[in-house]
Amino acid sequence: DGLSGETFAYSVRGIDSRHYGAELEFSARYRENFAGRLSVSYNPMMWLNNVESTVTDKAGISIDTIRMNAKGLINGEQPQFTLFISGLYTLKKHYQFFAEARYCGVKYSWFNISSYADAEKAVQSWRYPDYVIADLGVAYKTMIAHRVLMNVAVTLHNVFNTRYISESLDGWNHDPATSTVIYGHGR
């Protein structure tokens, strides 16, 4: 409370979300030399309703009424669509070459649902750019003792040095200029 300096905490009850999706994964092997994997995932999460809730103090006296208009908004900070593909090739039982690529798409900034308190109309948070990250690697594997396997690997992460946003907090104007972002690792 700006006047008294008192801190209040409250829960707004009754706002519901729906999380559903589908994930398909395929694996393939060709002899002992090649193994591959493909995974596709679609997982939207959406707020389903608007809510009005009365905030009370510990004695049950009404302090305020909170209205949240979040119906139809996609919850941010998780990719709604992802694609992963990888391959591993083994040469002469000891040398391995591997590659993988990940696509993250339809990703919105995270927002605090309470920031929509008393909003007349809720606005979807900022959707940040889709991205693809690719990794390459090589490994050497051998048996160094009975049932003791040694595997030494070198991986080059983010081969194309893709600049991407790994996290975003939505800003007051729901756009890139007012959002706070954290970039992912480069190569």
PDB file of C-alpha atoms in Angstrom:
ATOM      1  CA  ASP A   1       0.000   0.000   0.000  1.00  0.00           C
ATOM      2  CA  GLY A   2       1.582   3.240  -1.149  1.00  0.00           C
ATOM      3  CA  LEU A   3      -0.045   5.277   1.642  1.00  0.00           C
ATOM      4  CA  SER A   4       0.667   3.114   4.683  1.00  0.00           C
ATOM      5  CA  GLY A   5       3.718   1.207   3.466  1.00  0.00           C
ATOM      6  CA  GLU A   6       2.022  -2.053   4.449  1.00  0.00           C
ATOM      7  CA  THR A   7       2.668  -5.109   2.271  1.00  0.00           C
ATOM      8  CA  PHE A   8      -0.269  -7.283   1.269  1.00  0.00           C
ATOM      9  CA  ALA A   9      -0.263 -10.678  -0.413  1.00  0.00           C
ATOM     10  CA  TYR A  10      -3.290 -12.272  -2.037  1.00  0.00           C
ATOM     11  CA  SER A  11      -4.328 -15.110  -4.282  1.00  0.00           C
ATOM     12  CA  VAL A  12      -6.705 -14.654  -7.165  1.00  0.00           C
ATOM     13  CA  ARG A  13      -8.768 -17.785  -7.497  1.00  0.00           C
ATOM     14  CA  GLY A  14     -10.605 -19.088 -10.498  1.00  0.00           C
ATOM     15  CA  ILE A  15      -8.320 -18.389 -13.436  1.00  0.00           C
ATOM     16  CA  ASP A  16      -7.829 -21.537 -15.469  1.00  0.00           C
ATOM     17  CA  SER A  17      -5.361 -22.565 -18.126  1.00  0.00           C
ATOM     18  CA  ARG A  18      -5.296 -25.351 -20.674  1.00  0.00           C
ATOM     19  CA  HIS A  19      -2.129 -27.200 -21.535  1.00  0.00           C
ATOM     20  CA  TYR A  20      -2.339 -29.857 -24.179  1.00  0.00           C
ATOM     21  CA  GLY A  21      -0.156 -31.018 -26.964  1.00  0.00           C
ATOM     22  CA  ALA A  22       1.334 -33.766 -28.993  1.00  0.00           C
ATOM     23  CA  GLU A  23       4.826 -35.077 -29.340  1.00  0.00           C
ATOM     24  CA  LEU A  24       6.008 -37.532 -31.933  1.00  0.00           C
ATOM     25  CA  GLU A  25       9.394 -39.155 -31.842  1.00  0.00           C
ATOM     26  CA  PHE A  26      11.002 -41.356 -34.448  1.00  0.00           C
ATOM     27  CA  SER A  27      14.249 -43.296 -34.145  1.00  0.00           C
ATOM     28  CA  ALA A  28      16.121 -45.137 -36.863  1.00  0.00           C
ATOM     29  CA  ARG A  29      19.136 -47.436 -36.929  1.00  0.00           C
ATOM     30  CA  TYR A  30      21.044 -48.700 -39.898  1.00  0.00           C
ATOM     31  CA  ARG A  31      23.250 -51.602 -38.920  1.00  0.00           C
ATOM     32  CA  GLU A  32      25.652 -50.552 -36.186  1.00  0.00           C
ATOM     33  CA  ASN A  33      26.935 -47.546 -38.100  1.00  0.00           C
ATOM     34  CA  PHE A  34      24.098 -45.030 -38.042  1.00  0.00           C
ATOM     35  CA  ALA A  35      21.481 -43.931 -35.530  1.00  0.00           C
ATOM     36  CA  GLY A  36      19.096 -41.057 -36.050  1.00  0.00           C
ATOM     37  CA  ARG A  37      16.276 -39.396 -34.167  1.00  0.00           C
ATOM     38  CA  LEU A  38      13.513 -36.957 -35.063  1.00  0.00           C
ATOM     39  CA  SER A  39      11.203 -35.348 -32.524  1.00  0.00           C
ATOM     40  CA  VAL A  40       8.323 -32.924 -33.165  1.00  0.00           C
ATOM     41  CA  SER A  41       6.387 -31.261 -30.373  1.00  0.00           C
ATOM     42  CA  TYR A  42       3.392 -28.915 -30.269  1.00  0.00           C
ATOM     43  CA  ASN A  43       2.340 -27.774 -26.777  1.00  0.00           C
ATOM     44  CA  PRO A  44       0.207 -24.652 -26.538  1.00  0.00           C
ATOM     45  CA  MET A  45      -0.767 -23.325 -23.128  1.00  0.00           C
ATOM     46  CA  MET A  46      -3.555 -20.786 -22.977  1.00  0.00           C
ATOM     47  CA  TRP A  47      -5.480 -18.911 -20.289  1.00  0.00           C
ATOM     48  CA  LEU A  48      -9.139 -19.887 -20.575  1.00  0.00           C
ATOM     49  CA  ASN A  49     -11.114 -17.272 -18.721  1.00  0.00           C
ATOM     50  CA  ASN A  50     -11.328 -13.846 -17.202  1.00  0.00           C
ATOM     51  CA  VAL A  51     -11.805 -13.631 -13.458  1.00  0.00           C
ATOM     52  CA  GLU A  52     -12.998 -11.220 -10.815  1.00  0.00           C
ATOM     53  CA  SER A  53     -11.837 -11.785  -7.256  1.00  0.00           C
ATOM     54  CA  THR A  54     -12.281  -9.893  -4.012  1.00  0.00           C
ATOM     55  CA  VAL A  55      -9.135  -9.309  -1.971  1.00  0.00           C
ATOM     56  CA  THR A  56      -9.695  -9.433   1.779  1.00  0.00           C
ATOM     57  CA  ASP A  57      -7.523  -8.907   4.807  1.00  0.00           C
ATOM     58  CA  LYS A  58      -7.027 -11.570   7.483  1.00  0.00           C
ATOM     59  CA  ALA A  59     -10.211 -10.452   9.229  1.00  0.00           C
ATOM     60  CA  GLY A  60     -12.194 -10.977   6.016  1.00  0.00           C
ATOM     61  CA  ILE A  61     -12.763  -7.278   5.339  1.00  0.00           C
ATOM     62  CA  SER A  62     -12.833  -6.456   1.637  1.00  0.00           C
ATOM     63  CA  ILE A  63      -9.826  -4.419   0.485  1.00  0.00           C
ATOM     64  CA  ASP A  64     -10.205  -4.437  -3.277  1.00  0.00           C
ATOM     65  CA  THR A  65     -11.665  -6.271  -6.237  1.00  0.00           C
ATOM     66  CA  ILE A  66      -9.233  -7.542  -8.835  1.00  0.00           C
ATOM     67  CA  ARG A  67     -10.330  -8.145 -12.419  1.00  0.00           C
ATOM     68  CA  MET A  68      -8.071 -10.067 -14.788  1.00  0.00           C
ATOM     69  CA  ASN A  69      -8.780 -10.248 -18.477  1.00  0.00           C
ATOM     70  CA  ALA A  70      -6.438 -12.957 -19.727  1.00  0.00           C
ATOM     71  CA  LYS A  71      -8.839 -15.132 -21.713  1.00  0.00           C
ATOM     72  CA  GLY A  72      -7.282 -16.368 -24.942  1.00  0.00           C
ATOM     73  CA  LEU A  73      -3.717 -15.319 -24.122  1.00  0.00           C
ATOM     74  CA  ILE A  74      -0.941 -17.815 -24.759  1.00  0.00           C
ATOM     75  CA  ASN A  75       1.228 -18.325 -21.711  1.00  0.00           C
ATOM     76  CA  GLY A  76       4.758 -17.249 -22.501  1.00  0.00           C
ATOM     77  CA  GLU A  77       8.257 -18.572 -21.971  1.00  0.00           C
ATOM     78  CA  GLN A  78       7.909 -21.981 -23.483  1.00  0.00           C
ATOM     79  CA  PRO A  79       8.151 -22.860 -27.142  1.00  0.00           C
ATOM     80  CA  GLN A  80       4.777 -23.805 -28.532  1.00  0.00           C
ATOM     81  CA  PHE A  81       6.438 -25.736 -31.366  1.00  0.00           C
ATOM     82  CA  THR A  82       9.802 -27.541 -31.362  1.00  0.00           C
ATOM     83  CA  LEU A  83      11.637 -29.783 -33.774  1.00  0.00           C
ATOM     84  CA  PHE A  84      14.760 -31.815 -32.970  1.00  0.00           C
ATOM     85  CA  ILE A  85      16.818 -33.930 -35.359  1.00  0.00           C
ATOM     86  CA  SER A  86      20.055 -35.780 -34.648  1.00  0.00           C
ATOM     87  CA  GLY A  87      22.349 -38.305 -36.252  1.00  0.00           C
ATOM     88  CA  LEU A  88      25.269 -40.428 -35.040  1.00  0.00           C
ATOM     89  CA  TYR A  89      27.653 -42.225 -37.377  1.00  0.00           C
ATOM     90  CA  THR A  90      30.162 -44.758 -36.027  1.00  0.00           C
ATOM     91  CA  LEU A  91      33.289 -45.561 -38.008  1.00  0.00           C
ATOM     92  CA  LYS A  92      35.395 -48.650 -37.244  1.00  0.00           C
ATOM     93  CA  LYS A  93      33.649 -49.155 -33.860  1.00  0.00           C
ATOM     94  CA  HIS A  94      35.742 -46.451 -32.177  1.00  0.00           C
ATOM     95  CA  TYR A  95      35.144 -43.144 -33.948  1.00  0.00           C
ATOM     96  CA  GLN A  96      31.808 -41.367 -33.792  1.00  0.00           C
ATOM     97  CA  PHE A  97      30.573 -38.303 -35.626  1.00  0.00           C
ATOM     98  CA  PHE A  98      27.366 -36.665 -34.482  1.00  0.00           C
ATOM     99  CA  ALA A  99      25.193 -33.709 -35.379  1.00  0.00           C
ATOM    100  CA  GLU A 100      21.982 -32.301 -34.020  1.00  0.00           C
ATOM    101  CA  ALA A 101      19.718 -29.349 -34.689  1.00  0.00           C
ATOM    102  CA  ARG A 102      16.908 -27.823 -32.622  1.00  0.00           C
ATOM    103  CA  TYR A 103      14.202 -25.475 -33.835  1.00  0.00           C
ATOM    104  CA  CYS A 104      12.204 -23.475 -31.278  1.00  0.00           C
ATOM    105  CA  GLY A 105       9.210 -21.620 -32.588  1.00  0.00           C
ATOM    106  CA  VAL A 106       6.096 -19.741 -31.596  1.00  0.00           C
ATOM    107  CA  LYS A 107       7.617 -18.532 -28.330  1.00  0.00           C
ATOM    108  CA  TYR A 108       6.130 -15.597 -26.418  1.00  0.00           C
ATOM    109  CA  SER A 109       7.613 -13.475 -23.650  1.00  0.00           C
ATOM    110  CA  TRP A 110       6.825 -14.483 -20.117  1.00  0.00           C
ATOM    111  CA  PHE A 111       4.373 -12.196 -18.389  1.00  0.00           C
ATOM    112  CA  ASN A 112       3.016 -11.952 -14.882  1.00  0.00           C
ATOM    113  CA  ILE A 113      -0.690 -12.775 -15.046  1.00  0.00           C
ATOM    114  CA  SER A 114      -1.367 -10.248 -12.278  1.00  0.00           C
ATOM    115  CA  SER A 115      -0.094  -7.469 -14.547  1.00  0.00           C
ATOM    116  CA  TYR A 116      -3.450  -7.804 -16.310  1.00  0.00           C
ATOM    117  CA  ALA A 117      -5.333  -6.868 -13.154  1.00  0.00           C
ATOM    118  CA  ASP A 118      -8.086  -4.375 -14.009  1.00  0.00           C
ATOM    119  CA  ALA A 119      -7.011  -4.289 -17.660  1.00  0.00           C
ATOM    120  CA  GLU A 120      -9.926  -3.582 -19.974  1.00  0.00           C
ATOM    121  CA  LYS A 121      -8.434  -5.708 -22.728  1.00  0.00           C
ATOM    122  CA  ALA A 122      -5.569  -8.146 -22.439  1.00  0.00           C
ATOM    123  CA  VAL A 123      -2.865  -7.933 -25.091  1.00  0.00           C
ATOM    124  CA  GLN A 124      -0.738 -10.941 -26.054  1.00  0.00           C
ATOM    125  CA  SER A 125       2.864 -10.681 -24.922  1.00  0.00           C
ATOM    126  CA  TRP A 126       5.633 -10.160 -27.457  1.00  0.00           C
ATOM    127  CA  ARG A 127       6.415 -13.136 -29.697  1.00  0.00           C
ATOM    128  CA  TYR A 128      10.121 -13.329 -30.141  1.00  0.00           C
ATOM    129  CA  PRO A 129      11.921 -14.694 -33.195  1.00  0.00           C
ATOM    130  CA  ASP A 130      12.080 -18.415 -33.919  1.00  0.00           C
ATOM    131  CA  TYR A 131      15.571 -19.874 -34.057  1.00  0.00           C
ATOM    132  CA  VAL A 132      17.618 -22.935 -35.011  1.00  0.00           C
ATOM    133  CA  ILE A 133      20.655 -24.128 -33.067  1.00  0.00           C
ATOM    134  CA  ALA A 134      22.977 -26.751 -34.583  1.00  0.00           C
ATOM    135  CA  ASP A 135      25.783 -28.699 -32.873  1.00  0.00           C
ATOM    136  CA  LEU A 136      28.528 -30.920 -34.329  1.00  0.00           C
ATOM    137  CA  GLY A 137      30.817 -33.333 -32.554  1.00  0.00           C
ATOM    138  CA  VAL A 138      33.333 -36.117 -32.755  1.00  0.00           C
ATOM    139  CA  ALA A 139      34.083 -38.810 -30.191  1.00  0.00           C
ATOM    140  CA  TYR A 140      36.437 -41.688 -29.604  1.00  0.00           C
ATOM    141  CA  LYS A 141      35.210 -44.678 -27.612  1.00  0.00           C
ATOM    142  CA  THR A 142      37.046 -47.784 -26.494  1.00  0.00           C
ATOM    143  CA  MET A 143      37.024 -50.429 -23.796  1.00  0.00           C
ATOM    144  CA  ILE A 144      39.905 -49.730 -21.384  1.00  0.00           C
ATOM    145  CA  ALA A 145      39.186 -52.583 -18.971  1.00  0.00           C
ATOM    146  CA  HIS A 146      36.614 -55.305 -18.505  1.00  0.00           C
ATOM    147  CA  ARG A 147      33.230 -53.496 -18.505  1.00  0.00           C
ATOM    148  CA  VAL A 148      34.874 -50.062 -18.352  1.00  0.00           C
ATOM    149  CA  LEU A 149      34.085 -47.950 -21.405  1.00  0.00           C
ATOM    150  CA  MET A 150      35.964 -44.736 -22.127  1.00  0.00           C
ATOM    151  CA  ASN A 151      34.379 -42.074 -24.324  1.00  0.00           C
ATOM    152  CA  VAL A 152      36.174 -38.817 -25.153  1.00  0.00           C
ATOM    153  CA  ALA A 153      34.114 -36.282 -27.087  1.00  0.00           C
ATOM    154  CA  VAL A 154      34.489 -32.792 -28.480  1.00  0.00           C
ATOM    155  CA  THR A 155      31.358 -30.813 -29.361  1.00  0.00           C
ATOM    156  CA  LEU A 156      31.058 -27.513 -31.183  1.00  0.00           C
ATOM    157  CA  HIS A 157      27.846 -25.931 -29.888  1.00  0.00           C
ATOM    158  CA  ASN A 158      25.887 -23.411 -31.940  1.00  0.00           C
ATOM    159  CA  VAL A 159      27.905 -24.048 -35.098  1.00  0.00           C
ATOM    160  CA  PHE A 160      26.425 -21.118 -37.026  1.00  0.00           C
ATOM    161  CA  ASN A 161      26.868 -18.748 -34.054  1.00  0.00           C
ATOM    162  CA  THR A 162      23.137 -18.015 -34.099  1.00  0.00           C
ATOM    163  CA  ARG A 163      22.093 -15.036 -32.025  1.00  0.00           C
ATOM    164  CA  TYR A 164      18.891 -16.013 -30.251  1.00  0.00           C
ATOM    165  CA  ILE A 165      16.766 -15.017 -27.296  1.00  0.00           C
ATOM    166  CA  SER A 166      16.622 -17.729 -24.668  1.00  0.00           C
ATOM    167  CA  GLU A 167      14.334 -15.833 -22.248  1.00  0.00           C
ATOM    168  CA  SER A 168      12.179 -12.741 -22.387  1.00  0.00           C
ATOM    169  CA  LEU A 169      10.108 -10.806 -19.853  1.00  0.00           C
ATOM    170  CA  ASP A 170       7.277  -8.885 -21.455  1.00  0.00           C
ATOM    171  CA  GLY A 171       7.371  -5.098 -21.232  1.00  0.00           C
ATOM    172  CA  TRP A 172       4.618  -2.549 -20.691  1.00  0.00           C
ATOM    173  CA  ASN A 173       4.096  -2.070 -24.439  1.00  0.00           C
ATOM    174  CA  HIS A 174       4.317  -5.810 -25.348  1.00  0.00           C
ATOM    175  CA  ASP A 175       7.068  -5.239 -27.916  1.00  0.00           C
ATOM    176  CA  PRO A 176      10.827  -5.802 -28.266  1.00  0.00           C
ATOM    177  CA  ALA A 177      11.674  -2.236 -27.208  1.00  0.00           C
ATOM    178  CA  THR A 178      10.090  -2.535 -23.753  1.00  0.00           C
ATOM    179  CA  SER A 179      10.851  -6.217 -23.067  1.00  0.00           C
ATOM    180  CA  THR A 180      13.814  -7.509 -21.104  1.00  0.00           C
ATOM    181  CA  VAL A 181      15.658 -10.320 -22.880  1.00  0.00           C
ATOM    182  CA  ILE A 182      18.475 -12.758 -22.177  1.00  0.00           C
ATOM    183  CA  TYR A 183      20.389 -13.965 -25.196  1.00  0.00           C
ATOM    184  CA  GLY A 184      21.538 -17.563 -25.578  1.00  0.00           C
ATOM    185  CA  HIS A 185      25.135 -18.694 -25.843  1.00  0.00           C
ATOM    186  CA  GLY A 186      27.059 -18.148 -29.032  1.00  0.00           C
ATOM    187  CA  ARG A 187      29.482 -20.617 -30.550  1.00  0.00           C
TER     188      ARG A 187
END
